[in-house]
PDB file of C-alpha atoms in Angstrom:
ATOM      1  CA  UNK C   1      -0.216   0.213   0.068  1.00 95.00           C
ATOM      2  CA  UNK C   2       1.215   3.828  -0.938  1.00 96.00           C
ATOM      3  CA  UNK C   3      -0.345   7.075  -0.116  1.00 98.00           C
ATOM      4  CA  UNK C   4       0.865  10.129  -1.985  1.00 98.00           C
ATOM      5  CA  UNK C   5       0.096  13.709  -1.862  1.00 98.00           C
ATOM      6  CA  UNK C   6      -1.815  15.313  -4.989  1.00 98.00           C
ATOM      7  CA  UNK C   7      -1.541  19.049  -4.870  1.00 98.00           C
ATOM      8  CA  UNK C   8      -3.565  21.311  -6.580  1.00 98.00           C
ATOM      9  CA  UNK C   9      -2.371  24.733  -5.084  1.00 97.00           C
ATOM     10  CA  UNK C  10       0.714  24.147  -2.974  1.00 97.00           C
ATOM     11  CA  UNK C  11       0.542  27.131  -1.049  1.00 97.00           C
ATOM     12  CA  UNK C  12      -1.491  30.368  -0.671  1.00 95.00           C
ATOM     13  CA  UNK C  13      -1.635  32.787   1.999  1.00 96.00           C
ATOM     14  CA  UNK C  14      -5.094  33.583   3.236  1.00 96.00           C
ATOM     15  CA  UNK C  15      -6.352  36.366   5.962  1.00 96.00           C
ATOM     16  CA  UNK C  16      -6.697  35.347   9.334  1.00 96.00           C
ATOM     17  CA  UNK C  17     -10.494  35.982   8.919  1.00 96.00           C
ATOM     18  CA  UNK C  18     -10.939  33.065   6.438  1.00 94.00           C
ATOM     19  CA  UNK C  19     -10.386  30.625   8.609  1.00 96.00           C
ATOM     20  CA  UNK C  20      -9.993  31.745  12.491  1.00 98.00           C
ATOM     21  CA  UNK C  21     -11.590  35.064  13.134  1.00 97.00           C
ATOM     22  CA  UNK C  22     -10.741  34.735  17.059  1.00 96.00           C
ATOM     23  CA  UNK C  23      -6.635  33.876  16.401  1.00 98.00           C
ATOM     24  CA  UNK C  24      -4.694  36.656  18.300  1.00 98.00           C
ATOM     25  CA  UNK C  25      -1.115  38.099  18.425  1.00 98.00           C
ATOM     26  CA  UNK C  26      -0.664  35.768  21.671  1.00 98.00           C
ATOM     27  CA  UNK C  27      -1.196  32.627  19.786  1.00 97.00           C
ATOM     28  CA  UNK C  28       0.950  33.600  16.887  1.00 97.00           C
ATOM     29  CA  UNK C  29       3.765  34.550  19.440  1.00 97.00           C
ATOM     30  CA  UNK C  30       3.144  31.247  21.515  1.00 95.00           C
ATOM     31  CA  UNK C  31       3.775  29.142  18.186  1.00 96.00           C
ATOM     32  CA  UNK C  32       6.417  31.144  16.723  1.00 96.00           C
ATOM     33  CA  UNK C  33       9.004  28.973  17.472  1.00 94.00           C
ATOM     34  CA  UNK C  34       7.665  26.219  15.015  1.00 94.00           C
ATOM     35  CA  UNK C  35       4.938  28.169  12.741  1.00 96.00           C
ATOM     36  CA  UNK C  36       7.123  30.645  10.664  1.00 95.00           C
ATOM     37  CA  UNK C  37       5.568  33.598   8.674  1.00 97.00           C
ATOM     38  CA  UNK C  38       4.638  31.523   6.056  1.00 97.00           C
ATOM     39  CA  UNK C  39       2.215  29.272   7.738  1.00 98.00           C
ATOM     40  CA  UNK C  40       1.056  32.499  10.572  1.00 98.00           C
ATOM     41  CA  UNK C  41       2.467  35.919   9.503  1.00 98.00           C
ATOM     42  CA  UNK C  42       3.534  37.564  12.622  1.00 97.00           C
ATOM     43  CA  UNK C  43       1.994  41.100  11.578  1.00 97.00           C
ATOM     44  CA  UNK C  44      -1.402  40.167   9.919  1.00 98.00           C
ATOM     45  CA  UNK C  45      -1.986  36.914  11.239  1.00 98.00           C
ATOM     46  CA  UNK C  46      -2.357  35.584   7.997  1.00 98.00           C
ATOM     47  CA  UNK C  47      -2.541  32.013   7.613  1.00 98.00           C
ATOM     48  CA  UNK C  48      -0.454  29.604   4.870  1.00 98.00           C
ATOM     49  CA  UNK C  49      -2.863  27.097   3.258  1.00 97.00           C
ATOM     50  CA  UNK C  50      -2.574  24.297   0.593  1.00 98.00           C
ATOM     51  CA  UNK C  51      -5.255  22.404  -1.591  1.00 98.00           C
ATOM     52  CA  UNK C  52      -4.547  18.888  -1.943  1.00 98.00           C
ATOM     53  CA  UNK C  53      -6.104  15.261  -2.008  1.00 98.00           C
ATOM     54  CA  UNK C  54      -4.161  12.058  -1.697  1.00 98.00           C
ATOM     55  CA  UNK C  55      -4.104   8.837  -3.878  1.00 98.00           C
ATOM     56  CA  UNK C  56      -4.180   5.540  -2.153  1.00 98.00           C
ATOM     57  CA  UNK C  57      -2.747   2.495  -4.071  1.00 98.00           C
ATOM     58  CA  UNK C  58      -3.455  -1.164  -2.822  1.00 95.00           C
ATOM     59  CA  UNK C  59      -4.279  -4.278  -4.083  1.00 92.00           C
ATOM     60  CA  UNK C  60      -4.455  -2.796  -7.769  1.00 94.00           C
ATOM     61  CA  UNK C  61      -6.721  -0.434  -6.817  1.00 96.00           C
ATOM     62  CA  UNK C  62      -6.442   3.403  -7.326  1.00 98.00           C
ATOM     63  CA  UNK C  63      -8.345   5.351  -4.529  1.00 98.00           C
ATOM     64  CA  UNK C  64      -8.625   9.223  -4.433  1.00 98.00           C
ATOM     65  CA  UNK C  65      -9.064  10.812  -1.372  1.00 98.00           C
ATOM     66  CA  UNK C  66     -11.162  14.323  -2.578  1.00 98.00           C
ATOM     67  CA  UNK C  67     -10.763  16.417  -5.369  1.00 98.00           C
ATOM     68  CA  UNK C  68     -10.089  19.828  -4.412  1.00 98.00           C
ATOM     69  CA  UNK C  69     -11.091  23.009  -6.210  1.00 98.00           C
ATOM     70  CA  UNK C  70     -11.792  22.155  -9.927  1.00 98.00           C
ATOM     71  CA  UNK C  71     -11.591  24.187 -13.156  1.00 98.00           C
ATOM     72  CA  UNK C  72     -14.585  26.646 -14.464  1.00 98.00           C
ATOM     73  CA  UNK C  73     -16.414  26.632 -11.433  1.00 97.00           C
ATOM     74  CA  UNK C  74     -18.813  29.515 -10.725  1.00 96.00           C
ATOM     75  CA  UNK C  75     -18.005  30.843  -7.068  1.00 95.00           C
ATOM     76  CA  UNK C  76     -18.105  34.764  -6.939  1.00 92.00           C
ATOM     77  CA  UNK C  77     -18.402  34.729  -3.112  1.00 86.00           C
ATOM     78  CA  UNK C  78     -15.071  33.016  -3.055  1.00 85.00           C
ATOM     79  CA  UNK C  79     -12.885  34.434  -5.676  1.00 84.00           C
ATOM     80  CA  UNK C  80      -9.645  32.326  -4.679  1.00 84.00           C
ATOM     81  CA  UNK C  81     -11.526  29.413  -6.306  1.00 93.00           C
ATOM     82  CA  UNK C  82     -13.433  31.211  -8.841  1.00 95.00           C
ATOM     83  CA  UNK C  83     -13.370  29.901 -12.355  1.00 96.00           C
ATOM     84  CA  UNK C  84      -9.956  28.182 -12.200  1.00 96.00           C
ATOM     85  CA  UNK C  85      -8.129  27.281 -15.258  1.00 96.00           C
ATOM     86  CA  UNK C  86      -5.637  25.443 -13.518  1.00 96.00           C
ATOM     87  CA  UNK C  87      -3.687  21.840 -14.773  1.00 95.00           C
ATOM     88  CA  UNK C  88      -1.979  21.397 -11.745  1.00 98.00           C
ATOM     89  CA  UNK C  89      -4.648  18.829 -10.329  1.00 98.00           C
ATOM     90  CA  UNK C  90      -4.491  16.828 -13.360  1.00 98.00           C
ATOM     91  CA  UNK C  91      -0.738  17.056 -13.924  1.00 98.00           C
ATOM     92  CA  UNK C  92       0.108  16.211  -9.967  1.00 98.00           C
ATOM     93  CA  UNK C  93      -2.046  13.149 -10.584  1.00 98.00           C
ATOM     94  CA  UNK C  94      -0.136  12.355 -14.444  1.00 98.00           C
ATOM     95  CA  UNK C  95       3.073  12.813 -12.181  1.00 98.00           C
ATOM     96  CA  UNK C  96       1.931   9.620 -10.005  1.00 98.00           C
ATOM     97  CA  UNK C  97       1.717   7.691 -13.589  1.00 98.00           C
ATOM     98  CA  UNK C  98      -2.312   8.080 -13.513  1.00 98.00           C
ATOM     99  CA  UNK C  99      -4.817   9.619 -15.805  1.00 98.00           C
ATOM    100  CA  UNK C 100      -8.568  10.327 -14.817  1.00 98.00           C
ATOM    101  CA  UNK C 101      -9.595   6.870 -16.195  1.00 98.00           C
ATOM    102  CA  UNK C 102      -7.272   4.961 -13.968  1.00 98.00           C
ATOM    103  CA  UNK C 103      -9.030   6.056 -10.930  1.00 98.00           C
ATOM    104  CA  UNK C 104     -10.866   3.304  -9.272  1.00 98.00           C
ATOM    105  CA  UNK C 105     -12.439   4.904  -6.335  1.00 98.00           C
ATOM    106  CA  UNK C 106     -13.418   8.358  -5.302  1.00 98.00           C
ATOM    107  CA  UNK C 107     -13.908   8.648  -1.648  1.00 98.00           C
ATOM    108  CA  UNK C 108     -15.174  12.047  -0.171  1.00 98.00           C
ATOM    109  CA  UNK C 109     -14.155  13.096   3.128  1.00 98.00           C
ATOM    110  CA  UNK C 110     -17.071  15.583   3.063  1.00 98.00           C
ATOM    111  CA  UNK C 111     -18.782  17.852   0.296  1.00 98.00           C
ATOM    112  CA  UNK C 112     -17.424  21.147   0.272  1.00 98.00           C
ATOM    113  CA  UNK C 113     -16.714  23.163  -2.663  1.00 97.00           C
ATOM    114  CA  UNK C 114     -12.875  22.737  -2.195  1.00 97.00           C
ATOM    115  CA  UNK C 115     -13.129  19.205  -1.967  1.00 98.00           C
ATOM    116  CA  UNK C 116     -15.252  17.850  -4.440  1.00 98.00           C
ATOM    117  CA  UNK C 117     -14.530  20.347  -7.465  1.00 98.00           C
ATOM    118  CA  UNK C 118     -12.782  18.125  -9.678  1.00 98.00           C
ATOM    119  CA  UNK C 119     -15.614  15.193  -9.152  1.00 98.00           C
ATOM    120  CA  UNK C 120     -16.668  16.742 -12.383  1.00 98.00           C
ATOM    121  CA  UNK C 121     -15.484  18.893 -15.152  1.00 98.00           C
ATOM    122  CA  UNK C 122     -17.095  20.966 -18.066  1.00 98.00           C
ATOM    123  CA  UNK C 123     -17.491  19.214 -21.349  1.00 97.00           C
ATOM    124  CA  UNK C 124     -19.254  20.586 -24.249  1.00 97.00           C
ATOM    125  CA  UNK C 125     -21.386  22.583 -21.656  1.00 96.00           C
ATOM    126  CA  UNK C 126     -22.273  19.877 -19.213  1.00 98.00           C
ATOM    127  CA  UNK C 127     -20.738  18.813 -15.945  1.00 98.00           C
ATOM    128  CA  UNK C 128     -19.393  15.109 -16.483  1.00 98.00           C
ATOM    129  CA  UNK C 129     -17.683  13.064 -13.756  1.00 98.00           C
ATOM    130  CA  UNK C 130     -13.762  13.600 -14.256  1.00 98.00           C
ATOM    131  CA  UNK C 131     -13.147  10.158 -13.474  1.00 98.00           C
ATOM    132  CA  UNK C 132     -15.378   7.997 -16.088  1.00 98.00           C
ATOM    133  CA  UNK C 133     -14.511   4.653 -14.438  1.00 98.00           C
ATOM    134  CA  UNK C 134     -14.773   5.253 -10.755  1.00 98.00           C
ATOM    135  CA  UNK C 135     -17.082   4.859  -8.121  1.00 98.00           C
ATOM    136  CA  UNK C 136     -17.821   7.878  -5.877  1.00 98.00           C
ATOM    137  CA  UNK C 137     -18.257   7.191  -2.358  1.00 98.00           C
ATOM    138  CA  UNK C 138     -19.926   9.337  -0.173  1.00 98.00           C
ATOM    139  CA  UNK C 139     -21.257   9.374   3.497  1.00 98.00           C
ATOM    140  CA  UNK C 140     -25.265   8.996   3.042  1.00 98.00           C
ATOM    141  CA  UNK C 141     -25.809  11.167   6.002  1.00 98.00           C
ATOM    142  CA  UNK C 142     -23.515  14.064   4.618  1.00 98.00           C
ATOM    143  CA  UNK C 143     -25.413  13.651   0.992  1.00 98.00           C
ATOM    144  CA  UNK C 144     -28.778  13.618   2.291  1.00 98.00           C
ATOM    145  CA  UNK C 145     -27.775  17.010   4.435  1.00 97.00           C
ATOM    146  CA  UNK C 146     -27.343  18.526   1.383  1.00 97.00           C
ATOM    147  CA  UNK C 147     -29.507  17.333  -0.984  1.00 97.00           C
ATOM    148  CA  UNK C 148     -32.446  18.350   1.420  1.00 97.00           C
ATOM    149  CA  UNK C 149     -30.921  21.641   1.459  1.00 96.00           C
ATOM    150  CA  UNK C 150     -30.965  22.014  -2.178  1.00 96.00           C
ATOM    151  CA  UNK C 151     -34.390  20.774  -2.399  1.00 95.00           C
ATOM    152  CA  UNK C 152     -35.580  23.806  -0.497  1.00 96.00           C
ATOM    153  CA  UNK C 153     -34.358  26.875  -1.929  1.00 95.00           C
ATOM    154  CA  UNK C 154     -34.810  28.314  -5.157  1.00 94.00           C
ATOM    155  CA  UNK C 155     -31.333  28.651  -6.470  1.00 93.00           C
ATOM    156  CA  UNK C 156     -28.822  25.753  -6.670  1.00 93.00           C
ATOM    157  CA  UNK C 157     -25.956  28.294  -5.711  1.00 90.00           C
ATOM    158  CA  UNK C 158     -27.477  28.985  -2.456  1.00 92.00           C
ATOM    159  CA  UNK C 159     -26.149  25.723  -1.508  1.00 95.00           C
ATOM    160  CA  UNK C 160     -22.275  25.352  -1.059  1.00 94.00           C
ATOM    161  CA  UNK C 161     -21.950  28.054  -3.520  1.00 94.00           C
ATOM    162  CA  UNK C 162     -23.048  25.643  -6.216  1.00 95.00           C
ATOM    163  CA  UNK C 163     -21.007  22.681  -5.634  1.00 96.00           C
ATOM    164  CA  UNK C 164     -23.855  20.322  -4.858  1.00 97.00           C
ATOM    165  CA  UNK C 165     -25.805  20.914  -8.272  1.00 97.00           C
ATOM    166  CA  UNK C 166     -22.436  21.423 -10.208  1.00 98.00           C
ATOM    167  CA  UNK C 167     -19.546  18.756  -8.143  1.00 98.00           C
ATOM    168  CA  UNK C 168     -22.248  15.998  -7.128  1.00 98.00           C
ATOM    169  CA  UNK C 169     -25.245  15.376  -8.405  1.00 98.00           C
ATOM    170  CA  UNK C 170     -23.824  14.999 -12.078  1.00 98.00           C
ATOM    171  CA  UNK C 171     -22.091  11.894 -10.659  1.00 98.00           C
ATOM    172  CA  UNK C 172     -25.204  10.847  -8.961  1.00 98.00           C
ATOM    173  CA  UNK C 173     -26.928  11.236 -12.459  1.00 98.00           C
ATOM    174  CA  UNK C 174     -24.535   9.628 -13.836  1.00 98.00           C
ATOM    175  CA  UNK C 175     -24.875   6.424 -11.698  1.00 98.00           C
ATOM    176  CA  UNK C 176     -21.493   6.856 -10.299  1.00 98.00           C
ATOM    177  CA  UNK C 177     -22.271   7.438  -6.745  1.00 98.00           C
ATOM    178  CA  UNK C 178     -22.343   5.065  -3.856  1.00 98.00           C
ATOM    179  CA  UNK C 179     -23.851   6.312  -0.380  1.00 98.00           C
ATOM    180  CA  UNK C 180     -22.488   4.210   2.679  1.00 98.00           C
ATOM    181  CA  UNK C 181     -22.143   4.753   6.630  1.00 98.00           C
ATOM    182  CA  UNK C 182     -19.870   6.756   7.847  1.00 98.00           C
ATOM    183  CA  UNK C 183     -18.189   3.405   9.219  1.00 98.00           C
ATOM    184  CA  UNK C 184     -17.969   2.012   5.795  1.00 98.00           C
ATOM    185  CA  UNK C 185     -14.904  -0.694   5.025  1.00 97.00           C
ATOM    186  CA  UNK C 186     -13.972  -0.057   1.130  1.00 97.00           C
ATOM    187  CA  UNK C 187     -11.064  -2.435   0.884  1.00 94.00           C
ATOM    188  CA  UNK C 188      -9.983  -5.324   3.229  1.00 92.00           C
ATOM    189  CA  UNK C 189      -7.505  -7.858   2.199  1.00 87.00           C
ATOM    190  CA  UNK C 190      -5.228  -9.488   4.762  1.00 82.00           C
ATOM    191  CA  UNK C 191      -3.374  -7.364   6.634  1.00 85.00           C
ATOM    192  CA  UNK C 192      -4.291  -4.368   4.490  1.00 93.00           C
ATOM    193  CA  UNK C 193      -7.758  -2.310   4.786  1.00 97.00           C
ATOM    194  CA  UNK C 194      -9.267   1.150   3.965  1.00 98.00           C
ATOM    195  CA  UNK C 195     -11.969   2.514   5.912  1.00 98.00           C
ATOM    196  CA  UNK C 196     -14.173   5.254   7.003  1.00 98.00           C
ATOM    197  CA  UNK C 197     -14.479   6.898  10.367  1.00 98.00           C
ATOM    198  CA  UNK C 198     -16.926   9.518  11.564  1.00 98.00           C
ATOM    199  CA  UNK C 199     -15.559  13.381  12.350  1.00 98.00           C
ATOM    200  CA  UNK C 200     -18.406  15.326  12.063  1.00 98.00           C
ATOM    201  CA  UNK C 201     -18.697  18.881  13.008  1.00 98.00           C
ATOM    202  CA  UNK C 202     -17.076  20.691  10.056  1.00 98.00           C
ATOM    203  CA  UNK C 203     -20.001  19.231   8.205  1.00 98.00           C
ATOM    204  CA  UNK C 204     -22.533  17.323   9.123  1.00 97.00           C
ATOM    205  CA  UNK C 205     -21.294  14.194   8.062  1.00 98.00           C
ATOM    206  CA  UNK C 206     -17.787  14.370   7.373  1.00 98.00           C
ATOM    207  CA  UNK C 207     -15.553  11.254   8.051  1.00 98.00           C
ATOM    208  CA  UNK C 208     -11.545  10.595   7.975  1.00 98.00           C
ATOM    209  CA  UNK C 209     -10.067   8.146   5.560  1.00 98.00           C
ATOM    210  CA  UNK C 210      -8.216   5.238   7.438  1.00 98.00           C
ATOM    211  CA  UNK C 211      -5.505   3.244   5.482  1.00 98.00           C
ATOM    212  CA  UNK C 212      -3.497   0.504   7.058  1.00 97.00           C
ATOM    213  CA  UNK C 213      -1.037  -2.208   6.073  1.00 96.00           C
ATOM    214  CA  UNK C 214       1.594  -3.934   7.870  1.00 91.00           C
ATOM    215  CA  UNK C 215       1.211  -2.187  11.178  1.00 91.00           C
ATOM    216  CA  UNK C 216       1.087   1.057   9.834  1.00 96.00           C
ATOM    217  CA  UNK C 217      -1.638   3.425   9.171  1.00 98.00           C
ATOM    218  CA  UNK C 218      -2.297   6.788   7.581  1.00 98.00           C
ATOM    219  CA  UNK C 219      -5.383   8.855   8.324  1.00 98.00           C
ATOM    220  CA  UNK C 220      -6.516  11.404   5.691  1.00 98.00           C
ATOM    221  CA  UNK C 221      -8.476  13.922   7.828  1.00 98.00           C
ATOM    222  CA  UNK C 222     -10.101  16.352   5.151  1.00 98.00           C
ATOM    223  CA  UNK C 223     -11.392  18.908   6.954  1.00 98.00           C
ATOM    224  CA  UNK C 224     -10.927  18.268  11.011  1.00 98.00           C
ATOM    225  CA  UNK C 225      -7.778  20.004  10.999  1.00 98.00           C
ATOM    226  CA  UNK C 226      -7.301  22.894   8.664  1.00 97.00           C
ATOM    227  CA  UNK C 227      -3.988  24.451   9.935  1.00 98.00           C
ATOM    228  CA  UNK C 228      -1.100  23.467  12.473  1.00 97.00           C
ATOM    229  CA  UNK C 229      -2.117  26.039  14.966  1.00 97.00           C
ATOM    230  CA  UNK C 230      -5.066  23.958  15.530  1.00 97.00           C
ATOM    231  CA  UNK C 231      -2.658  21.345  16.870  1.00 96.00           C
ATOM    232  CA  UNK C 232      -1.721  23.639  19.811  1.00 96.00           C
ATOM    233  CA  UNK C 233      -5.204  25.081  20.200  1.00 96.00           C
ATOM    234  CA  UNK C 234      -7.665  22.039  19.414  1.00 94.00           C
ATOM    235  CA  UNK C 235     -10.455  23.949  20.650  1.00 95.00           C
ATOM    236  CA  UNK C 236      -9.906  26.981  18.382  1.00 95.00           C
ATOM    237  CA  UNK C 237     -13.123  27.296  16.005  1.00 92.00           C
ATOM    238  CA  UNK C 238     -12.839  27.241  12.322  1.00 97.00           C
ATOM    239  CA  UNK C 239     -14.981  30.121  10.744  1.00 95.00           C
ATOM    240  CA  UNK C 240     -17.173  27.347   8.438  1.00 95.00           C
ATOM    241  CA  UNK C 241     -17.605  24.899  11.229  1.00 97.00           C
ATOM    242  CA  UNK C 242     -21.427  23.766  11.001  1.00 97.00           C
ATOM    243  CA  UNK C 243     -20.745  22.792  14.974  1.00 98.00           C
ATOM    244  CA  UNK C 244     -18.013  23.787  16.362  1.00 97.00           C
ATOM    245  CA  UNK C 245     -18.248  21.965  19.712  1.00 98.00           C
ATOM    246  CA  UNK C 246     -18.478  18.733  17.502  1.00 98.00           C
ATOM    247  CA  UNK C 247     -15.752  19.873  15.374  1.00 98.00           C
ATOM    248  CA  UNK C 248     -13.187  20.204  18.355  1.00 97.00           C
ATOM    249  CA  UNK C 249     -14.200  16.842  19.932  1.00 97.00           C
ATOM    250  CA  UNK C 250     -13.296  15.055  16.233  1.00 98.00           C
ATOM    251  CA  UNK C 251     -10.538  17.111  15.899  1.00 97.00           C
ATOM    252  CA  UNK C 252      -9.174  15.845  19.562  1.00 95.00           C
ATOM    253  CA  UNK C 253     -10.187  12.873  18.636  1.00 96.00           C
ATOM    254  CA  UNK C 254      -7.963  12.390  15.267  1.00 97.00           C
ATOM    255  CA  UNK C 255      -5.176  14.155  17.056  1.00 96.00           C
ATOM    256  CA  UNK C 256      -5.337  11.629  20.093  1.00 95.00           C
ATOM    257  CA  UNK C 257      -5.572   8.680  17.544  1.00 97.00           C
ATOM    258  CA  UNK C 258      -2.357   9.651  15.425  1.00 97.00           C
ATOM    259  CA  UNK C 259      -0.209  10.624  18.662  1.00 96.00           C
ATOM    260  CA  UNK C 260      -1.113   7.286  20.294  1.00 95.00           C
ATOM    261  CA  UNK C 261      -0.660   4.985  17.383  1.00 96.00           C
ATOM    262  CA  UNK C 262       1.701   6.743  15.282  1.00 96.00           C
ATOM    263  CA  UNK C 263      -0.379   6.718  12.292  1.00 98.00           C
ATOM    264  CA  UNK C 264       0.602   9.572   9.848  1.00 98.00           C
ATOM    265  CA  UNK C 265      -1.767  12.534   9.521  1.00 98.00           C
ATOM    266  CA  UNK C 266      -2.325  13.398   5.786  1.00 98.00           C
ATOM    267  CA  UNK C 267      -3.888  17.302   5.591  1.00 97.00           C
ATOM    268  CA  UNK C 268      -6.150  18.224   3.319  1.00 97.00           C
ATOM    269  CA  UNK C 269      -4.518  22.346   3.960  1.00 98.00           C
ATOM    270  CA  UNK C 270      -1.309  22.252   5.805  1.00 98.00           C
ATOM    271  CA  UNK C 271       1.231  22.997   3.280  1.00 97.00           C
ATOM    272  CA  UNK C 272       4.927  21.775   3.637  1.00 95.00           C
ATOM    273  CA  UNK C 273       4.002  19.018   6.487  1.00 93.00           C
ATOM    274  CA  UNK C 274       1.422  17.452   4.805  1.00 97.00           C
ATOM    275  CA  UNK C 275       2.042  14.042   5.639  1.00 98.00           C
ATOM    276  CA  UNK C 276       3.502  14.068   9.181  1.00 97.00           C
ATOM    277  CA  UNK C 277       3.372  12.589  12.897  1.00 97.00           C
ATOM    278  CA  UNK C 278       1.881  14.235  15.742  1.00 97.00           C
ATOM    279  CA  UNK C 279       3.064  14.371  19.017  1.00 95.00           C
ATOM    280  CA  UNK C 280       1.271  14.945  21.859  1.00 88.00           C
ATOM    281  CA  UNK C 281       2.730  17.296  24.797  1.00 69.00           C
ATOM    282  CA  UNK C 282      -0.105  18.502  27.851  1.00 68.00           C
ATOM    283  CA  UNK C 283      -2.916  19.919  26.300  1.00 77.00           C
ATOM    284  CA  UNK C 284      -1.494  20.107  23.056  1.00 89.00           C
ATOM    285  CA  UNK C 285       0.164  18.535  20.059  1.00 95.00           C
ATOM    286  CA  UNK C 286       2.461  19.273  17.611  1.00 95.00           C
ATOM    287  CA  UNK C 287       3.573  17.991  13.984  1.00 95.00           C
ATOM    288  CA  UNK C 288       6.483  15.775  13.695  1.00 92.00           C
ATOM    289  CA  UNK C 289       8.633  14.724  10.706  1.00 90.00           C
ATOM    290  CA  UNK C 290       6.865  11.710   9.200  1.00 91.00           C
ATOM    291  CA  UNK C 291      10.292   9.348   8.506  1.00 75.00           C
TER     292      UNK C 291
END
C-alpha cells in the first residue's frame, strides 16, 4: 500500500478571517518557535494553506481521496476558487503515473466546494464525472443533508456555492455515486484495509479515511484540521465549522489517535508538512517529521 500527495494549490496565504477570526497575536507568539511566517504571519496573522488530495494505491486499486477546487466552477463569493483554469491537479495525478481513467474509487471526506471540485469537469457545456471508471463514495448522511437543503431553495448556488449542483449531482445522475455509512469498509484484504470513520462537526457527515497495512496507518483528515495552529489550540473554531463544539471533539479524537498510534496525519490544507506525525504534549499537540 502506498499513499501520495496530489496537490492542486501547494501554497496560498489567506487572511486570518478566512479561517480563524478569533486568532490573536498572543496565539501567534506562543507558536512562533515552530510556525514560521509562511504558516502564520506575525504581523497580519495571515495563515498559510494548501489545497490538496491524496492517492491511495492498494491491491491494484487507485483510490483518490477528495478532489480539491476544480476548473470552471462559478464561485463569485469565493474569488480564490472562482473559475479556475489550472492544470495542476491533473498534472499532479499524471506525475504519479495515472490518468483520470485509471482511478477506481473517489472517496469524499465531505462535500464542501474545495473538496469535490474535480469530481466533475466541463465538457461541451455539461458537467460530467472527471473519473469515468470510478465509483464515488460518499457518506449517506452528508449527501442527504445537502440534498435536502438544495430541495428547499430556489437557486442551487445558495447551497455550498453551487458545488452540490455542479460537482455532486452530476455524479449521481451518471450512476457513479455510492452512498455508505460513516464506518464503511472500502477495501479489506489480509493485513490491509481502507475504511471510513465518523468525524462530524465541520460538516454534518464529515468522515476521515484510514489506510492500514503491515502494522502502519495513515489518516486522511479532510477538514477536521485546517492548520497546524490547531494542534496547539484544538478548540480553535474554524469559521465554517457547522457545529464548532462537535468539530473540536472530532479534531481532538483524530489528534489523539495519531499521537497514540503513530499513524500518519495526511492533512487537506497544511502546506510543507502535509504528511506528518503528531506528538502530544500536555493539552497541546505538535507536528513531527513523518520519517
